[in-house]
CSV table of N, CA and C and ligand atoms in Angstrom, one decimal:
chain,number,residue,atom,x,y,z
A,1,UNK,N,-60.9,190.1,184.9
A,1,UNK,CA,-62.5,190.8,185.1
A,1,UNK,C,-62.7,190.8,184.0
A,2,UNK,N,-63.8,190.9,183.2
A,2,UNK,CA,-64.5,191.3,182.1
A,2,UNK,C,-65.2,192.6,182.7
A,3,UNK,N,-65.2,193.4,181.6
A,3,UNK,CA,-65.9,195.1,182.0
A,3,UNK,C,-66.4,195.3,180.6
A,4,UNK,N,-68.0,195.8,180.8
A,4,UNK,CA,-68.5,196.1,179.6
A,4,UNK,C,-69.2,197.4,179.7
A,5,UNK,N,-69.0,198.1,178.4
A,5,UNK,CA,-69.4,199.7,179.3
A,5,UNK,C,-70.5,199.8,177.9
A,6,UNK,N,-71.8,200.2,178.8
A,6,UNK,CA,-73.2,200.3,178.5
A,6,UNK,C,-73.2,201.9,178.3
A,7,UNK,N,-73.4,202.1,176.2
A,7,UNK,CA,-73.7,203.9,176.2
A,7,UNK,C,-74.9,203.9,175.3
A,8,UNK,N,-75.5,205.1,175.2
A,8,UNK,CA,-76.0,205.6,174.4
A,8,UNK,C,-75.8,207.3,173.9
A,9,UNK,N,-75.9,207.2,172.6
A,9,UNK,CA,-75.1,208.4,172.4
A,9,UNK,C,-76.5,209.1,171.3
A,10,UNK,N,-76.6,210.4,170.8
A,10,UNK,CA,-77.2,211.3,169.9
A,10,UNK,C,-76.1,211.5,169.0
A,11,UNK,N,-75.5,212.6,169.3
A,11,UNK,CA,-74.5,212.9,168.6
A,11,UNK,C,-73.0,212.9,168.5
A,12,UNK,N,-72.9,211.4,169.2
A,12,UNK,CA,-71.6,210.9,169.1
A,12,UNK,C,-70.4,211.3,170.7
A,13,UNK,N,-70.7,212.2,171.2
A,13,UNK,CA,-70.0,212.3,172.3
A,13,UNK,C,-69.4,211.8,173.3
A,14,UNK,N,-70.8,210.9,173.3
A,14,UNK,CA,-70.7,209.8,174.7
A,14,UNK,C,-69.9,208.8,174.0
A,15,UNK,N,-70.2,208.0,172.7
A,15,UNK,CA,-69.6,207.1,172.2
A,15,UNK,C,-67.8,207.2,172.0
A,16,UNK,N,-67.9,208.5,171.4
A,16,UNK,CA,-66.1,208.9,171.5
A,16,UNK,C,-65.5,208.8,172.9
A,17,UNK,N,-66.0,209.4,174.4
A,17,UNK,CA,-65.5,209.2,175.4
A,17,UNK,C,-65.3,208.1,175.8
A,18,UNK,N,-66.5,207.0,175.2
A,18,UNK,CA,-66.7,205.7,175.7
A,18,UNK,C,-65.0,204.7,175.3
A,19,UNK,N,-65.1,204.8,173.7
A,19,UNK,CA,-64.2,204.3,173.1
A,19,UNK,C,-62.9,204.6,173.8
A,20,UNK,N,-62.6,205.7,174.3
A,20,UNK,CA,-61.3,206.4,174.8
A,20,UNK,C,-61.0,205.2,175.8
A,21,UNK,N,-62.1,205.8,176.8
A,21,UNK,CA,-62.2,204.8,178.1
A,21,UNK,C,-61.9,203.0,178.0
A,22,UNK,N,-63.1,202.5,176.8
A,22,UNK,CA,-62.8,201.2,176.6
A,22,UNK,C,-61.0,200.8,176.5
A,23,UNK,N,-60.7,201.6,175.5
A,23,UNK,CA,-59.2,201.4,175.2
A,23,UNK,C,-58.3,201.2,176.4
A,24,UNK,N,-58.6,202.5,177.5
A,24,UNK,CA,-57.7,202.4,178.5
A,24,UNK,C,-57.6,200.8,179.4
A,25,UNK,N,-58.9,200.3,179.4
A,25,UNK,CA,-59.1,199.2,180.4
A,25,UNK,C,-59.3,198.2,179.9
A,26,UNK,N,-59.5,198.1,178.5
A,26,UNK,CA,-59.6,196.8,178.0
A,26,UNK,C,-61.2,196.3,178.2
A,27,UNK,N,-62.0,197.3,177.8
A,27,UNK,CA,-63.2,196.9,178.2
A,27,UNK,C,-64.0,196.8,177.1
A,28,UNK,N,-65.3,196.0,176.8
A,28,UNK,CA,-66.2,195.8,175.7
A,28,UNK,C,-67.1,196.7,175.6
A,29,UNK,N,-67.1,197.7,174.3
A,29,UNK,CA,-68.1,198.6,174.1
A,29,UNK,C,-69.7,197.7,173.9
A,30,UNK,N,-70.8,198.7,174.3
A,30,UNK,CA,-72.1,197.8,173.5
A,30,UNK,C,-72.9,199.2,173.7
A,31,UNK,N,-73.6,199.1,172.3
A,31,UNK,CA,-74.5,200.1,172.4
A,31,UNK,C,-76.1,199.6,173.0
A,32,UNK,N,-76.0,200.6,173.8
A,32,UNK,CA,-77.7,199.9,174.6
A,32,UNK,C,-78.6,199.5,173.8
A,33,UNK,N,-78.7,200.5,172.8
A,33,UNK,CA,-79.7,199.9,171.8
A,33,UNK,C,-80.1,198.4,171.0
A,34,UNK,N,-78.8,197.9,171.2
A,34,UNK,CA,-78.8,196.6,170.7
A,34,UNK,C,-78.3,195.5,171.8
A,35,UNK,N,-78.6,195.7,172.8
A,35,UNK,CA,-78.2,195.2,173.7
A,35,UNK,C,-79.8,194.2,174.6
A,36,UNK,N,-79.1,193.3,174.9
A,36,UNK,CA,-80.1,192.3,175.6
A,36,UNK,C,-79.9,191.8,176.9
A,37,UNK,N,-80.6,191.3,177.3
A,37,UNK,CA,-80.5,190.5,179.0
A,37,UNK,C,-79.1,190.2,179.1
A,38,UNK,N,-78.5,189.2,177.8
A,38,UNK,CA,-77.8,188.3,178.3
A,38,UNK,C,-76.2,189.1,177.9
A,39,UNK,N,-76.1,190.5,177.2
A,39,UNK,CA,-75.0,191.2,177.4
A,39,UNK,C,-74.7,191.8,178.9
A,40,UNK,N,-76.1,192.2,179.5
A,40,UNK,CA,-76.1,192.7,180.7
A,40,UNK,C,-75.4,191.5,181.7
A,41,UNK,N,-75.6,190.2,181.7
A,41,UNK,CA,-75.4,189.0,182.3
A,41,UNK,C,-73.9,188.6,182.5
A,42,UNK,N,-73.4,189.2,181.1
A,42,UNK,CA,-71.8,188.2,180.8
A,42,UNK,C,-70.4,189.4,181.2
A,43,UNK,N,-71.0,190.2,181.8
A,43,UNK,CA,-69.6,191.0,182.3
A,43,UNK,C,-70.0,191.1,183.8
A,44,UNK,N,-68.1,190.9,184.5
A,44,UNK,CA,-68.6,191.1,185.9
A,44,UNK,C,-68.4,192.7,186.3
A,45,UNK,N,-67.9,193.5,185.7
A,45,UNK,CA,-68.2,194.7,186.2
A,45,UNK,C,-69.0,195.6,184.9
A,46,UNK,N,-70.1,196.5,184.9
A,46,UNK,CA,-70.8,196.7,184.3
A,46,UNK,C,-70.7,198.8,184.4
A,47,UNK,N,-70.0,199.2,183.4
A,47,UNK,CA,-70.0,200.6,183.3
A,47,UNK,C,-71.0,201.2,182.4
A,48,UNK,N,-72.2,202.4,182.8
A,48,UNK,CA,-73.4,202.7,182.1
A,48,UNK,C,-72.6,204.3,181.5
A,49,UNK,N,-73.4,204.5,180.7
A,49,UNK,CA,-72.4,206.0,180.2
A,49,UNK,C,-73.8,206.4,179.8
A,50,UNK,N,-74.0,207.7,179.7
A,50,UNK,CA,-75.5,208.4,179.0
A,50,UNK,C,-75.0,209.9,179.1
A,51,UNK,N,-75.5,210.4,177.8
A,51,UNK,CA,-75.8,212.0,177.9
A,51,UNK,C,-77.0,212.2,179.0
A,52,UNK,N,-77.1,213.5,179.1
A,52,UNK,CA,-78.0,214.2,179.7
A,52,UNK,C,-78.8,215.0,178.0
A,53,UNK,N,-80.2,214.8,178.2
A,53,UNK,CA,-81.1,215.7,177.3
A,53,UNK,C,-82.6,216.3,177.8
A,54,UNK,N,-83.4,217.0,177.6
A,54,UNK,CA,-84.2,217.5,178.0
A,54,UNK,C,-83.9,218.6,178.8
A,55,UNK,N,-84.6,218.3,179.9
A,55,UNK,CA,-84.5,219.4,181.4
A,55,UNK,C,-83.5,218.2,182.5
A,56,UNK,N,-82.1,218.2,182.0
A,56,UNK,CA,-81.4,217.0,182.7
A,56,UNK,C,-82.2,215.3,183.0
A,57,UNK,N,-82.4,214.9,181.8
A,57,UNK,CA,-83.2,213.7,181.8
A,57,UNK,C,-81.9,212.7,181.0
A,58,UNK,N,-81.9,211.5,181.2
A,58,UNK,CA,-81.5,210.8,180.8
A,58,UNK,C,-81.6,210.4,178.8
A,59,UNK,N,-80.8,210.2,178.5
A,59,UNK,CA,-81.0,209.9,176.9
A,59,UNK,C,-81.6,208.7,176.9
A,60,UNK,N,-82.8,209.2,175.8
A,60,UNK,CA,-84.0,208.6,175.6
A,60,UNK,C,-83.7,206.9,175.6
A,61,UNK,N,-82.8,206.9,174.8
A,61,UNK,CA,-82.3,205.0,174.5
A,61,UNK,C,-82.3,204.1,175.7
A,62,UNK,N,-82.1,204.5,176.7
A,62,UNK,CA,-81.8,203.9,177.8
A,62,UNK,C,-83.4,203.5,178.2
A,63,UNK,N,-84.5,204.3,178.1
A,63,UNK,CA,-85.4,204.0,178.9
A,63,UNK,C,-85.6,202.6,179.0
A,64,UNK,N,-86.0,201.8,177.9
A,64,UNK,CA,-86.5,200.5,178.2
A,64,UNK,C,-85.3,199.3,178.2
A,65,UNK,N,-84.4,199.5,178.3
A,65,UNK,CA,-83.2,198.6,178.7
A,65,UNK,C,-82.7,198.9,180.3
A,66,UNK,N,-83.5,200.0,180.8
A,66,UNK,CA,-83.4,200.2,182.3
A,66,UNK,C,-83.6,198.9,183.5
A,67,UNK,N,-84.9,198.4,182.9
A,67,UNK,CA,-85.1,197.1,183.7
A,67,UNK,C,-84.0,196.2,183.2
A,68,UNK,N,-83.5,195.7,182.2
A,68,UNK,CA,-82.4,195.0,182.3
A,68,UNK,C,-81.2,195.1,182.7
A,69,UNK,N,-80.8,196.1,183.0
A,69,UNK,CA,-79.7,196.8,183.8
A,69,UNK,C,-80.0,196.5,185.2
A,70,UNK,N,-81.2,196.7,185.5
A,70,UNK,CA,-81.4,196.4,186.8
A,70,UNK,C,-81.1,194.8,187.1
A,71,UNK,N,-81.7,193.7,186.1
A,71,UNK,CA,-81.9,192.6,186.6
A,71,UNK,C,-80.2,192.1,186.6
A,72,UNK,N,-79.2,192.9,185.2
A,72,UNK,CA,-77.9,191.9,185.0
A,72,UNK,C,-76.9,193.1,186.0
A,73,UNK,N,-77.2,194.0,186.9
A,73,UNK,CA,-76.2,194.5,187.4
A,73,UNK,C,-76.2,193.8,189.1
A,74,UNK,N,-77.3,193.4,189.5
A,74,UNK,CA,-77.1,193.1,190.6
A,74,UNK,C,-76.3,192.2,191.1
A,75,UNK,N,-75.7,192.7,192.1
A,75,UNK,CA,-74.4,192.1,193.2
A,75,UNK,C,-72.9,192.5,192.2
A,76,UNK,N,-73.0,193.4,191.5
A,76,UNK,CA,-72.2,193.5,190.6
A,76,UNK,C,-71.3,194.9,190.8
A,77,UNK,N,-70.5,195.4,190.6
A,77,UNK,CA,-69.4,196.3,190.4
A,77,UNK,C,-70.1,197.5,189.4
A,78,UNK,N,-70.7,198.7,189.6
A,78,UNK,CA,-71.4,199.2,188.5
A,78,UNK,C,-70.4,200.7,188.5
A,79,UNK,N,-70.4,201.3,187.8
A,79,UNK,CA,-69.9,203.0,187.7
A,79,UNK,C,-70.8,203.3,186.7
A,80,UNK,N,-71.2,204.9,186.7
A,80,UNK,CA,-71.6,205.7,185.7
A,80,UNK,C,-70.9,206.4,185.0
A,81,UNK,N,-70.9,207.0,184.0
A,81,UNK,CA,-70.3,208.1,183.3
A,81,UNK,C,-71.4,209.2,182.6
A,82,UNK,N,-71.2,210.1,183.1
A,82,UNK,CA,-72.4,211.1,182.7
A,82,UNK,C,-71.5,212.0,181.9
A,83,UNK,N,-72.8,212.5,180.6
A,83,UNK,CA,-72.0,213.3,180.1
A,83,UNK,C,-72.9,214.2,179.9
A,84,UNK,N,-72.5,215.9,179.6
A,84,UNK,CA,-73.4,217.1,179.8
A,84,UNK,C,-72.2,218.2,179.3
A,85,UNK,N,-73.1,219.3,179.2
A,85,UNK,CA,-72.6,220.7,179.0
A,85,UNK,C,-72.9,221.7,179.5
A,86,UNK,N,-71.6,222.4,180.2
A,86,UNK,CA,-71.4,223.3,181.6
A,86,UNK,C,-71.9,224.4,180.8
A,87,UNK,N,-71.8,224.9,179.7
A,87,UNK,CA,-71.7,226.1,179.2
A,87,UNK,C,-73.5,226.7,178.7
A,88,UNK,N,-74.3,225.6,178.2
A,88,UNK,CA,-75.4,225.2,177.9
A,88,UNK,C,-76.1,224.8,178.9
A,89,UNK,N,-76.1,224.1,179.8
A,89,UNK,CA,-76.6,223.4,180.8
A,89,UNK,C,-76.2,223.4,182.4
A,90,UNK,N,-76.0,224.7,182.5
A,90,UNK,CA,-75.5,224.8,184.0
A,90,UNK,C,-76.2,224.8,185.4
A,91,UNK,N,-77.6,224.7,185.0
A,91,UNK,CA,-78.7,224.0,186.4
A,91,UNK,C,-79.1,222.5,186.4
A,92,UNK,N,-78.7,221.7,185.3
A,92,UNK,CA,-78.9,221.0,185.1
A,92,UNK,C,-77.4,219.9,184.8
A,93,UNK,N,-76.6,220.0,185.2
A,93,UNK,CA,-75.5,219.7,184.6
A,93,UNK,C,-74.9,217.9,185.0
A,94,UNK,N,-75.1,217.5,183.8
A,94,UNK,CA,-74.9,216.2,184.7
A,94,UNK,C,-75.9,215.0,184.8
A,95,UNK,N,-77.3,216.0,185.1
A,95,UNK,CA,-78.3,215.5,186.1
A,95,UNK,C,-79.2,214.4,185.3
A,96,UNK,N,-79.2,214.2,184.3
A,96,UNK,CA,-80.1,212.7,183.8
A,96,UNK,C,-79.4,211.3,184.1
A,97,UNK,N,-77.8,211.6,184.7
A,97,UNK,CA,-77.5,210.3,185.0
A,97,UNK,C,-77.8,209.8,186.6
A,98,UNK,N,-78.5,210.4,186.8
A,98,UNK,CA,-79.2,209.7,188.1
A,98,UNK,C,-80.3,209.2,187.8
A,99,UNK,N,-81.0,209.0,186.6
A,99,UNK,CA,-81.8,208.3,186.5
A,99,UNK,C,-81.6,206.7,186.7
A,100,UNK,N,-79.8,206.3,186.2
A,100,UNK,CA,-80.1,205.1,186.8
A,100,UNK,C,-80.3,204.7,188.0
A,101,UNK,N,-79.8,205.5,188.9
A,101,UNK,CA,-80.0,205.2,190.4
A,101,UNK,C,-81.0,204.4,190.9
A,102,UNK,N,-82.6,204.3,190.4
A,102,UNK,CA,-83.0,203.4,191.0
A,102,UNK,C,-83.2,202.1,190.7
A,103,UNK,N,-82.2,202.1,189.4
A,103,UNK,CA,-82.2,200.7,188.9
A,103,UNK,C,-80.5,200.0,189.2
A,104,UNK,N,-80.1,200.6,190.0
A,104,UNK,CA,-78.9,200.5,190.5
A,104,UNK,C,-78.8,199.8,192.3
A,105,UNK,N,-79.6,199.5,192.8
A,105,UNK,CA,-80.2,199.4,194.0
A,105,UNK,C,-79.6,198.1,194.7
A,106,UNK,N,-79.5,197.4,193.6
A,106,UNK,CA,-78.5,196.0,194.1
A,106,UNK,C,-77.5,196.0,193.8
A,107,UNK,N,-77.1,196.9,193.1
A,107,UNK,CA,-75.2,197.1,192.6
A,107,UNK,C,-74.4,197.4,193.6
A,108,UNK,N,-73.0,197.4,193.7
A,108,UNK,CA,-72.1,198.1,193.7
A,108,UNK,C,-71.3,199.3,193.5
A,109,UNK,N,-72.2,200.5,193.8
A,109,UNK,CA,-71.6,201.5,192.5
A,109,UNK,C,-70.4,202.5,193.2
A,110,UNK,N,-69.2,202.2,192.4
A,110,UNK,CA,-68.0,202.6,192.7
A,110,UNK,C,-67.6,203.8,191.6
A,111,UNK,N,-66.5,204.9,191.5
A,111,UNK,CA,-66.4,205.6,190.7
A,111,UNK,C,-66.3,207.2,191.2
A,112,UNK,N,-67.1,207.3,191.8
A,112,UNK,CA,-66.9,208.7,192.6
A,112,UNK,C,-66.0,209.6,192.1
A,113,UNK,N,-66.1,211.0,191.9
A,113,UNK,CA,-65.2,212.1,191.1
A,113,UNK,C,-64.9,213.4,191.7
A,114,UNK,N,-64.1,213.9,191.7
A,114,UNK,CA,-63.9,215.2,192.2
A,114,UNK,C,-64.5,216.2,191.1
A,115,UNK,N,-65.1,217.4,191.6
A,115,UNK,CA,-65.8,218.3,190.9
A,115,UNK,C,-64.8,219.4,189.9
A,116,UNK,N,-63.8,219.5,190.3
A,116,UNK,CA,-62.5,219.9,189.7
A,116,UNK,C,-62.8,220.6,188.3
A,117,UNK,N,-62.8,221.7,188.7
A,117,UNK,CA,-62.8,223.1,187.8
A,117,UNK,C,-64.5,223.2,187.0
A,118,UNK,N,-65.1,222.4,187.2
A,118,UNK,CA,-66.0,222.6,186.3
A,118,UNK,C,-67.1,223.5,186.9
A,119,UNK,N,-67.7,224.5,185.9
A,119,UNK,CA,-68.5,225.5,186.0
A,119,UNK,C,-70.4,225.3,186.0
A,120,UNK,N,-71.1,225.1,186.8
A,120,UNK,CA,-72.2,225.2,187.1
A,120,UNK,C,-72.7,225.6,188.2
A,121,UNK,N,-74.2,226.0,188.3
A,121,UNK,CA,-74.9,226.1,189.1
A,121,UNK,C,-75.7,225.1,190.1
A,122,UNK,N,-76.2,224.2,189.1
A,122,UNK,CA,-76.8,222.7,189.8
A,122,UNK,C,-76.5,221.4,189.2
A,123,UNK,N,-76.2,220.5,190.0
A,123,UNK,CA,-76.1,219.0,189.4
A,123,UNK,C,-77.0,218.1,190.2
A,124,UNK,N,-77.8,217.3,189.7
A,124,UNK,CA,-78.2,216.4,190.8
A,124,UNK,C,-77.2,215.1,190.8
A,125,UNK,N,-76.4,215.3,189.6
A,125,UNK,CA,-75.1,213.8,190.1
A,125,UNK,C,-74.2,214.6,191.0
A,126,UNK,N,-74.4,215.2,191.5
A,126,UNK,CA,-73.4,215.8,192.4
A,126,UNK,C,-73.7,215.5,194.4
A,127,UNK,N,-73.4,214.8,194.8
A,127,UNK,CA,-73.9,214.1,196.2
A,127,UNK,C,-72.7,214.3,197.2
A,128,UNK,N,-72.5,215.0,198.3
A,128,UNK,CA,-71.5,215.2,199.3
A,128,UNK,C,-70.6,215.7,198.6
A,129,UNK,N,-70.4,216.7,197.7
A,129,UNK,CA,-69.3,217.2,197.0
A,129,UNK,C,-68.7,216.6,196.3
A,130,UNK,N,-69.2,215.4,195.6
A,130,UNK,CA,-68.5,214.3,194.7
A,130,UNK,C,-69.3,214.0,193.6
A,131,UNK,N,-69.1,214.1,192.4
A,131,UNK,CA,-69.9,213.6,191.3
A,131,UNK,C,-70.0,211.8,191.7
A,132,UNK,N,-71.2,211.3,191.2
A,132,UNK,CA,-71.7,210.1,191.8
A,132,UNK,C,-70.7,209.0,190.9
A,133,UNK,N,-70.3,209.6,189.6
A,133,UNK,CA,-69.5,208.8,188.7
A,133,UNK,C,-68.4,209.5,188.1
A,134,UNK,N,-68.0,208.8,187.1
A,134,UNK,CA,-67.0,210.0,186.3
A,134,UNK,C,-68.1,211.2,185.2
A,135,UNK,N,-67.7,212.3,185.2
A,135,UNK,CA,-68.7,213.6,184.7
A,135,UNK,C,-67.7,214.0,183.6
A,136,UNK,N,-68.2,214.2,182.5
A,136,UNK,CA,-67.5,214.4,181.0
A,136,UNK,C,-68.3,215.7,180.3
A,137,UNK,N,-67.4,216.7,179.9
A,137,UNK,CA,-68.1,217.5,179.0
A,137,UNK,C,-67.4,217.5,178.1
A,138,UNK,N,-67.5,216.3,177.2
A,138,UNK,CA,-66.6,216.1,176.3
A,138,UNK,C,-66.5,217.6,175.3
A,139,UNK,N,-67.6,218.3,174.5
A,139,UNK,CA,-67.6,219.0,173.7
A,139,UNK,C,-66.7,220.6,174.4
A,140,UNK,N,-67.1,220.6,175.7
A,140,UNK,CA,-66.9,222.2,176.2
A,140,UNK,C,-65.4,222.0,177.3
A,141,UNK,N,-64.7,220.8,177.2
A,141,UNK,CA,-63.7,220.6,178.1
A,141,UNK,C,-62.7,220.0,177.4
A,142,UNK,N,-61.5,220.7,176.9
A,142,UNK,CA,-60.4,220.5,175.9
A,142,UNK,C,-59.7,219.0,176.7
A,143,UNK,N,-59.8,219.3,178.2
A,143,UNK,CA,-59.2,218.4,179.0
A,143,UNK,C,-59.6,217.1,179.5
A,144,UNK,N,-60.7,216.8,178.4
A,144,UNK,CA,-61.7,215.5,179.0
A,144,UNK,C,-61.3,214.1,179.2
A,145,UNK,N,-60.1,214.0,178.1
A,145,UNK,CA,-59.7,212.7,177.9
A,145,UNK,C,-58.4,212.6,179.3
A,146,UNK,N,-58.2,213.8,179.4
A,146,UNK,CA,-57.0,213.2,181.2
A,146,UNK,C,-57.9,213.6,182.3
A,147,UNK,N,-59.2,213.8,182.2
A,147,UNK,CA,-60.2,213.2,183.3
A,147,UNK,C,-60.3,211.7,183.2
A,148,UNK,N,-60.3,211.1,182.0
A,148,UNK,CA,-60.6,209.8,182.2
A,148,UNK,C,-59.5,209.0,182.5
A,149,UNK,N,-58.2,209.3,182.1
A,149,UNK,CA,-57.2,209.0,182.9
A,149,UNK,C,-56.8,208.8,183.8
A,150,UNK,N,-57.1,209.9,184.9
A,150,UNK,CA,-57.1,210.4,186.2
A,150,UNK,C,-58.1,209.2,186.8
A,151,UNK,N,-59.3,209.0,186.3
A,151,UNK,CA,-60.7,208.1,186.9
A,151,UNK,C,-60.1,206.9,186.4
A,152,UNK,N,-59.5,206.5,185.8
A,152,UNK,CA,-59.0,205.2,185.4
A,152,UNK,C,-57.9,204.3,186.4
A,153,UNK,N,-56.8,205.4,186.4
A,153,UNK,CA,-55.5,205.5,187.4
A,153,UNK,C,-56.5,204.9,188.9
A,154,UNK,N,-57.5,206.0,189.2
A,154,UNK,CA,-57.8,205.9,190.6
A,154,UNK,C,-59.2,204.7,190.9
A,155,UNK,N,-59.4,204.2,189.8
A,155,UNK,CA,-60.6,203.0,190.1
A,155,UNK,C,-60.1,201.7,189.4
A,156,UNK,N,-58.5,201.9,188.9
A,156,UNK,CA,-58.2,200.7,188.4
A,156,UNK,C,-58.1,199.2,189.5
A,157,UNK,N,-57.8,199.7,190.5
A,157,UNK,CA,-58.0,198.6,191.4
A,157,UNK,C,-59.2,198.0,191.8
A,158,UNK,N,-60.0,198.7,191.6
A,158,UNK,CA,-61.8,198.0,191.7
A,158,UNK,C,-62.0,197.4,190.4
A,159,UNK,N,-61.7,197.9,189.6
A,159,UNK,CA,-62.0,197.6,187.9
A,159,UNK,C,-61.1,196.1,188.0
A,160,UNK,N,-59.9,196.0,188.4
A,160,UNK,CA,-59.3,194.8,188.2
A,160,UNK,C,-59.6,193.4,189.3
A,161,UNK,N,-60.2,194.0,190.3
A,161,UNK,CA,-61.0,193.7,191.6
A,161,UNK,C,-59.2,193.0,192.1
A,162,UNK,N,-58.9,194.0,192.7
A,162,UNK,CA,-57.6,194.3,193.6
A,162,UNK,C,-57.8,194.0,194.9
A,163,UNK,N,-59.5,194.7,195.5
A,163,UNK,CA,-59.8,194.8,196.6
A,163,UNK,C,-61.1,194.7,196.8
B,201,FMN,C1,-81.6,219.8,173.9
B,201,FMN,C2,-80.6,219.5,174.6
B,201,FMN,C3,-80.6,219.3,176.1
B,201,FMN,C4,-79.5,219.0,177.0
B,201,FMN,N1,-79.8,218.9,178.3
B,201,FMN,C5,-78.4,218.6,179.0
B,201,FMN,C6,-78.6,218.6,180.2
B,201,FMN,O1,-79.6,219.1,180.8
B,201,FMN,N2,-77.7,218.6,181.1
B,201,FMN,C7,-76.4,218.4,180.4
B,201,FMN,O2,-75.4,218.5,181.5
B,201,FMN,N3,-76.0,218.8,179.1
B,201,FMN,C8,-77.5,219.0,178.3
B,201,FMN,N4,-77.2,218.3,177.0
B,201,FMN,C9,-76.1,218.3,176.5
B,201,FMN,C10,-75.6,216.9,176.0
B,201,FMN,O3,-75.6,216.2,177.0
B,201,FMN,C11,-74.3,217.0,175.5
B,201,FMN,O4,-74.2,218.2,174.4
B,201,FMN,C12,-73.5,215.8,175.2
B,201,FMN,O5,-72.0,216.0,175.3
B,201,FMN,C13,-74.0,214.7,174.0
B,201,FMN,O6,-74.0,213.4,173.9
B,201,FMN,P1,-73.9,212.9,172.2
B,201,FMN,O7,-73.0,213.5,171.7
B,201,FMN,O8,-73.3,211.4,173.2
B,201,FMN,O9,-75.3,212.7,172.1
B,201,FMN,C14,-78.2,218.9,176.4
B,201,FMN,C15,-78.4,219.1,174.6
B,201,FMN,C16,-79.3,219.2,174.1
B,201,FMN,C17,-79.4,219.2,172.3
């Protein structure tokens, strides 16, 4: 299975996390700013990653590429990686990543994860007691790489198409 990780980043945290994740699963990294329709089309599994900015909104470089994601993710397995900061944004923690959802209606979303020790008041990324995908506070959680390790172990069968 070919896996593409599509990310945006302003300060580099999302890029660092995605580089680590890509190394663990043998995925190709794509900076969304330079992505075209053909990039979304060429992978079997798509992982999308974005930090939250503003008042819990997706990082703005994604805006014009979301329609490409919609077309390119049809019928494919897709996981969302949400990056945020719990100390400074406890009311909208990871919330920007839900902006992907309207564009993933024709995809098979996988990769929900446990809340596991995060401190916050509200997150739109939390549904039925679980985060919709992998949630990482790169700056404020010294164990963020371990969360990636755990998520990879849990989701390897899906990523490798074992079931
Ligand atoms: C102006 C501003 C607004 C932010 N808003 C949120 C937010 O609503 N929710 C959240 O979880 N993190 C929020 N953050 C934290 C960033 O998502 C976090 O610093 C992240 O690591 C940045 O990723 P990047 O380095 O890839 O750009 C905000 C940061 C800034 C500077």
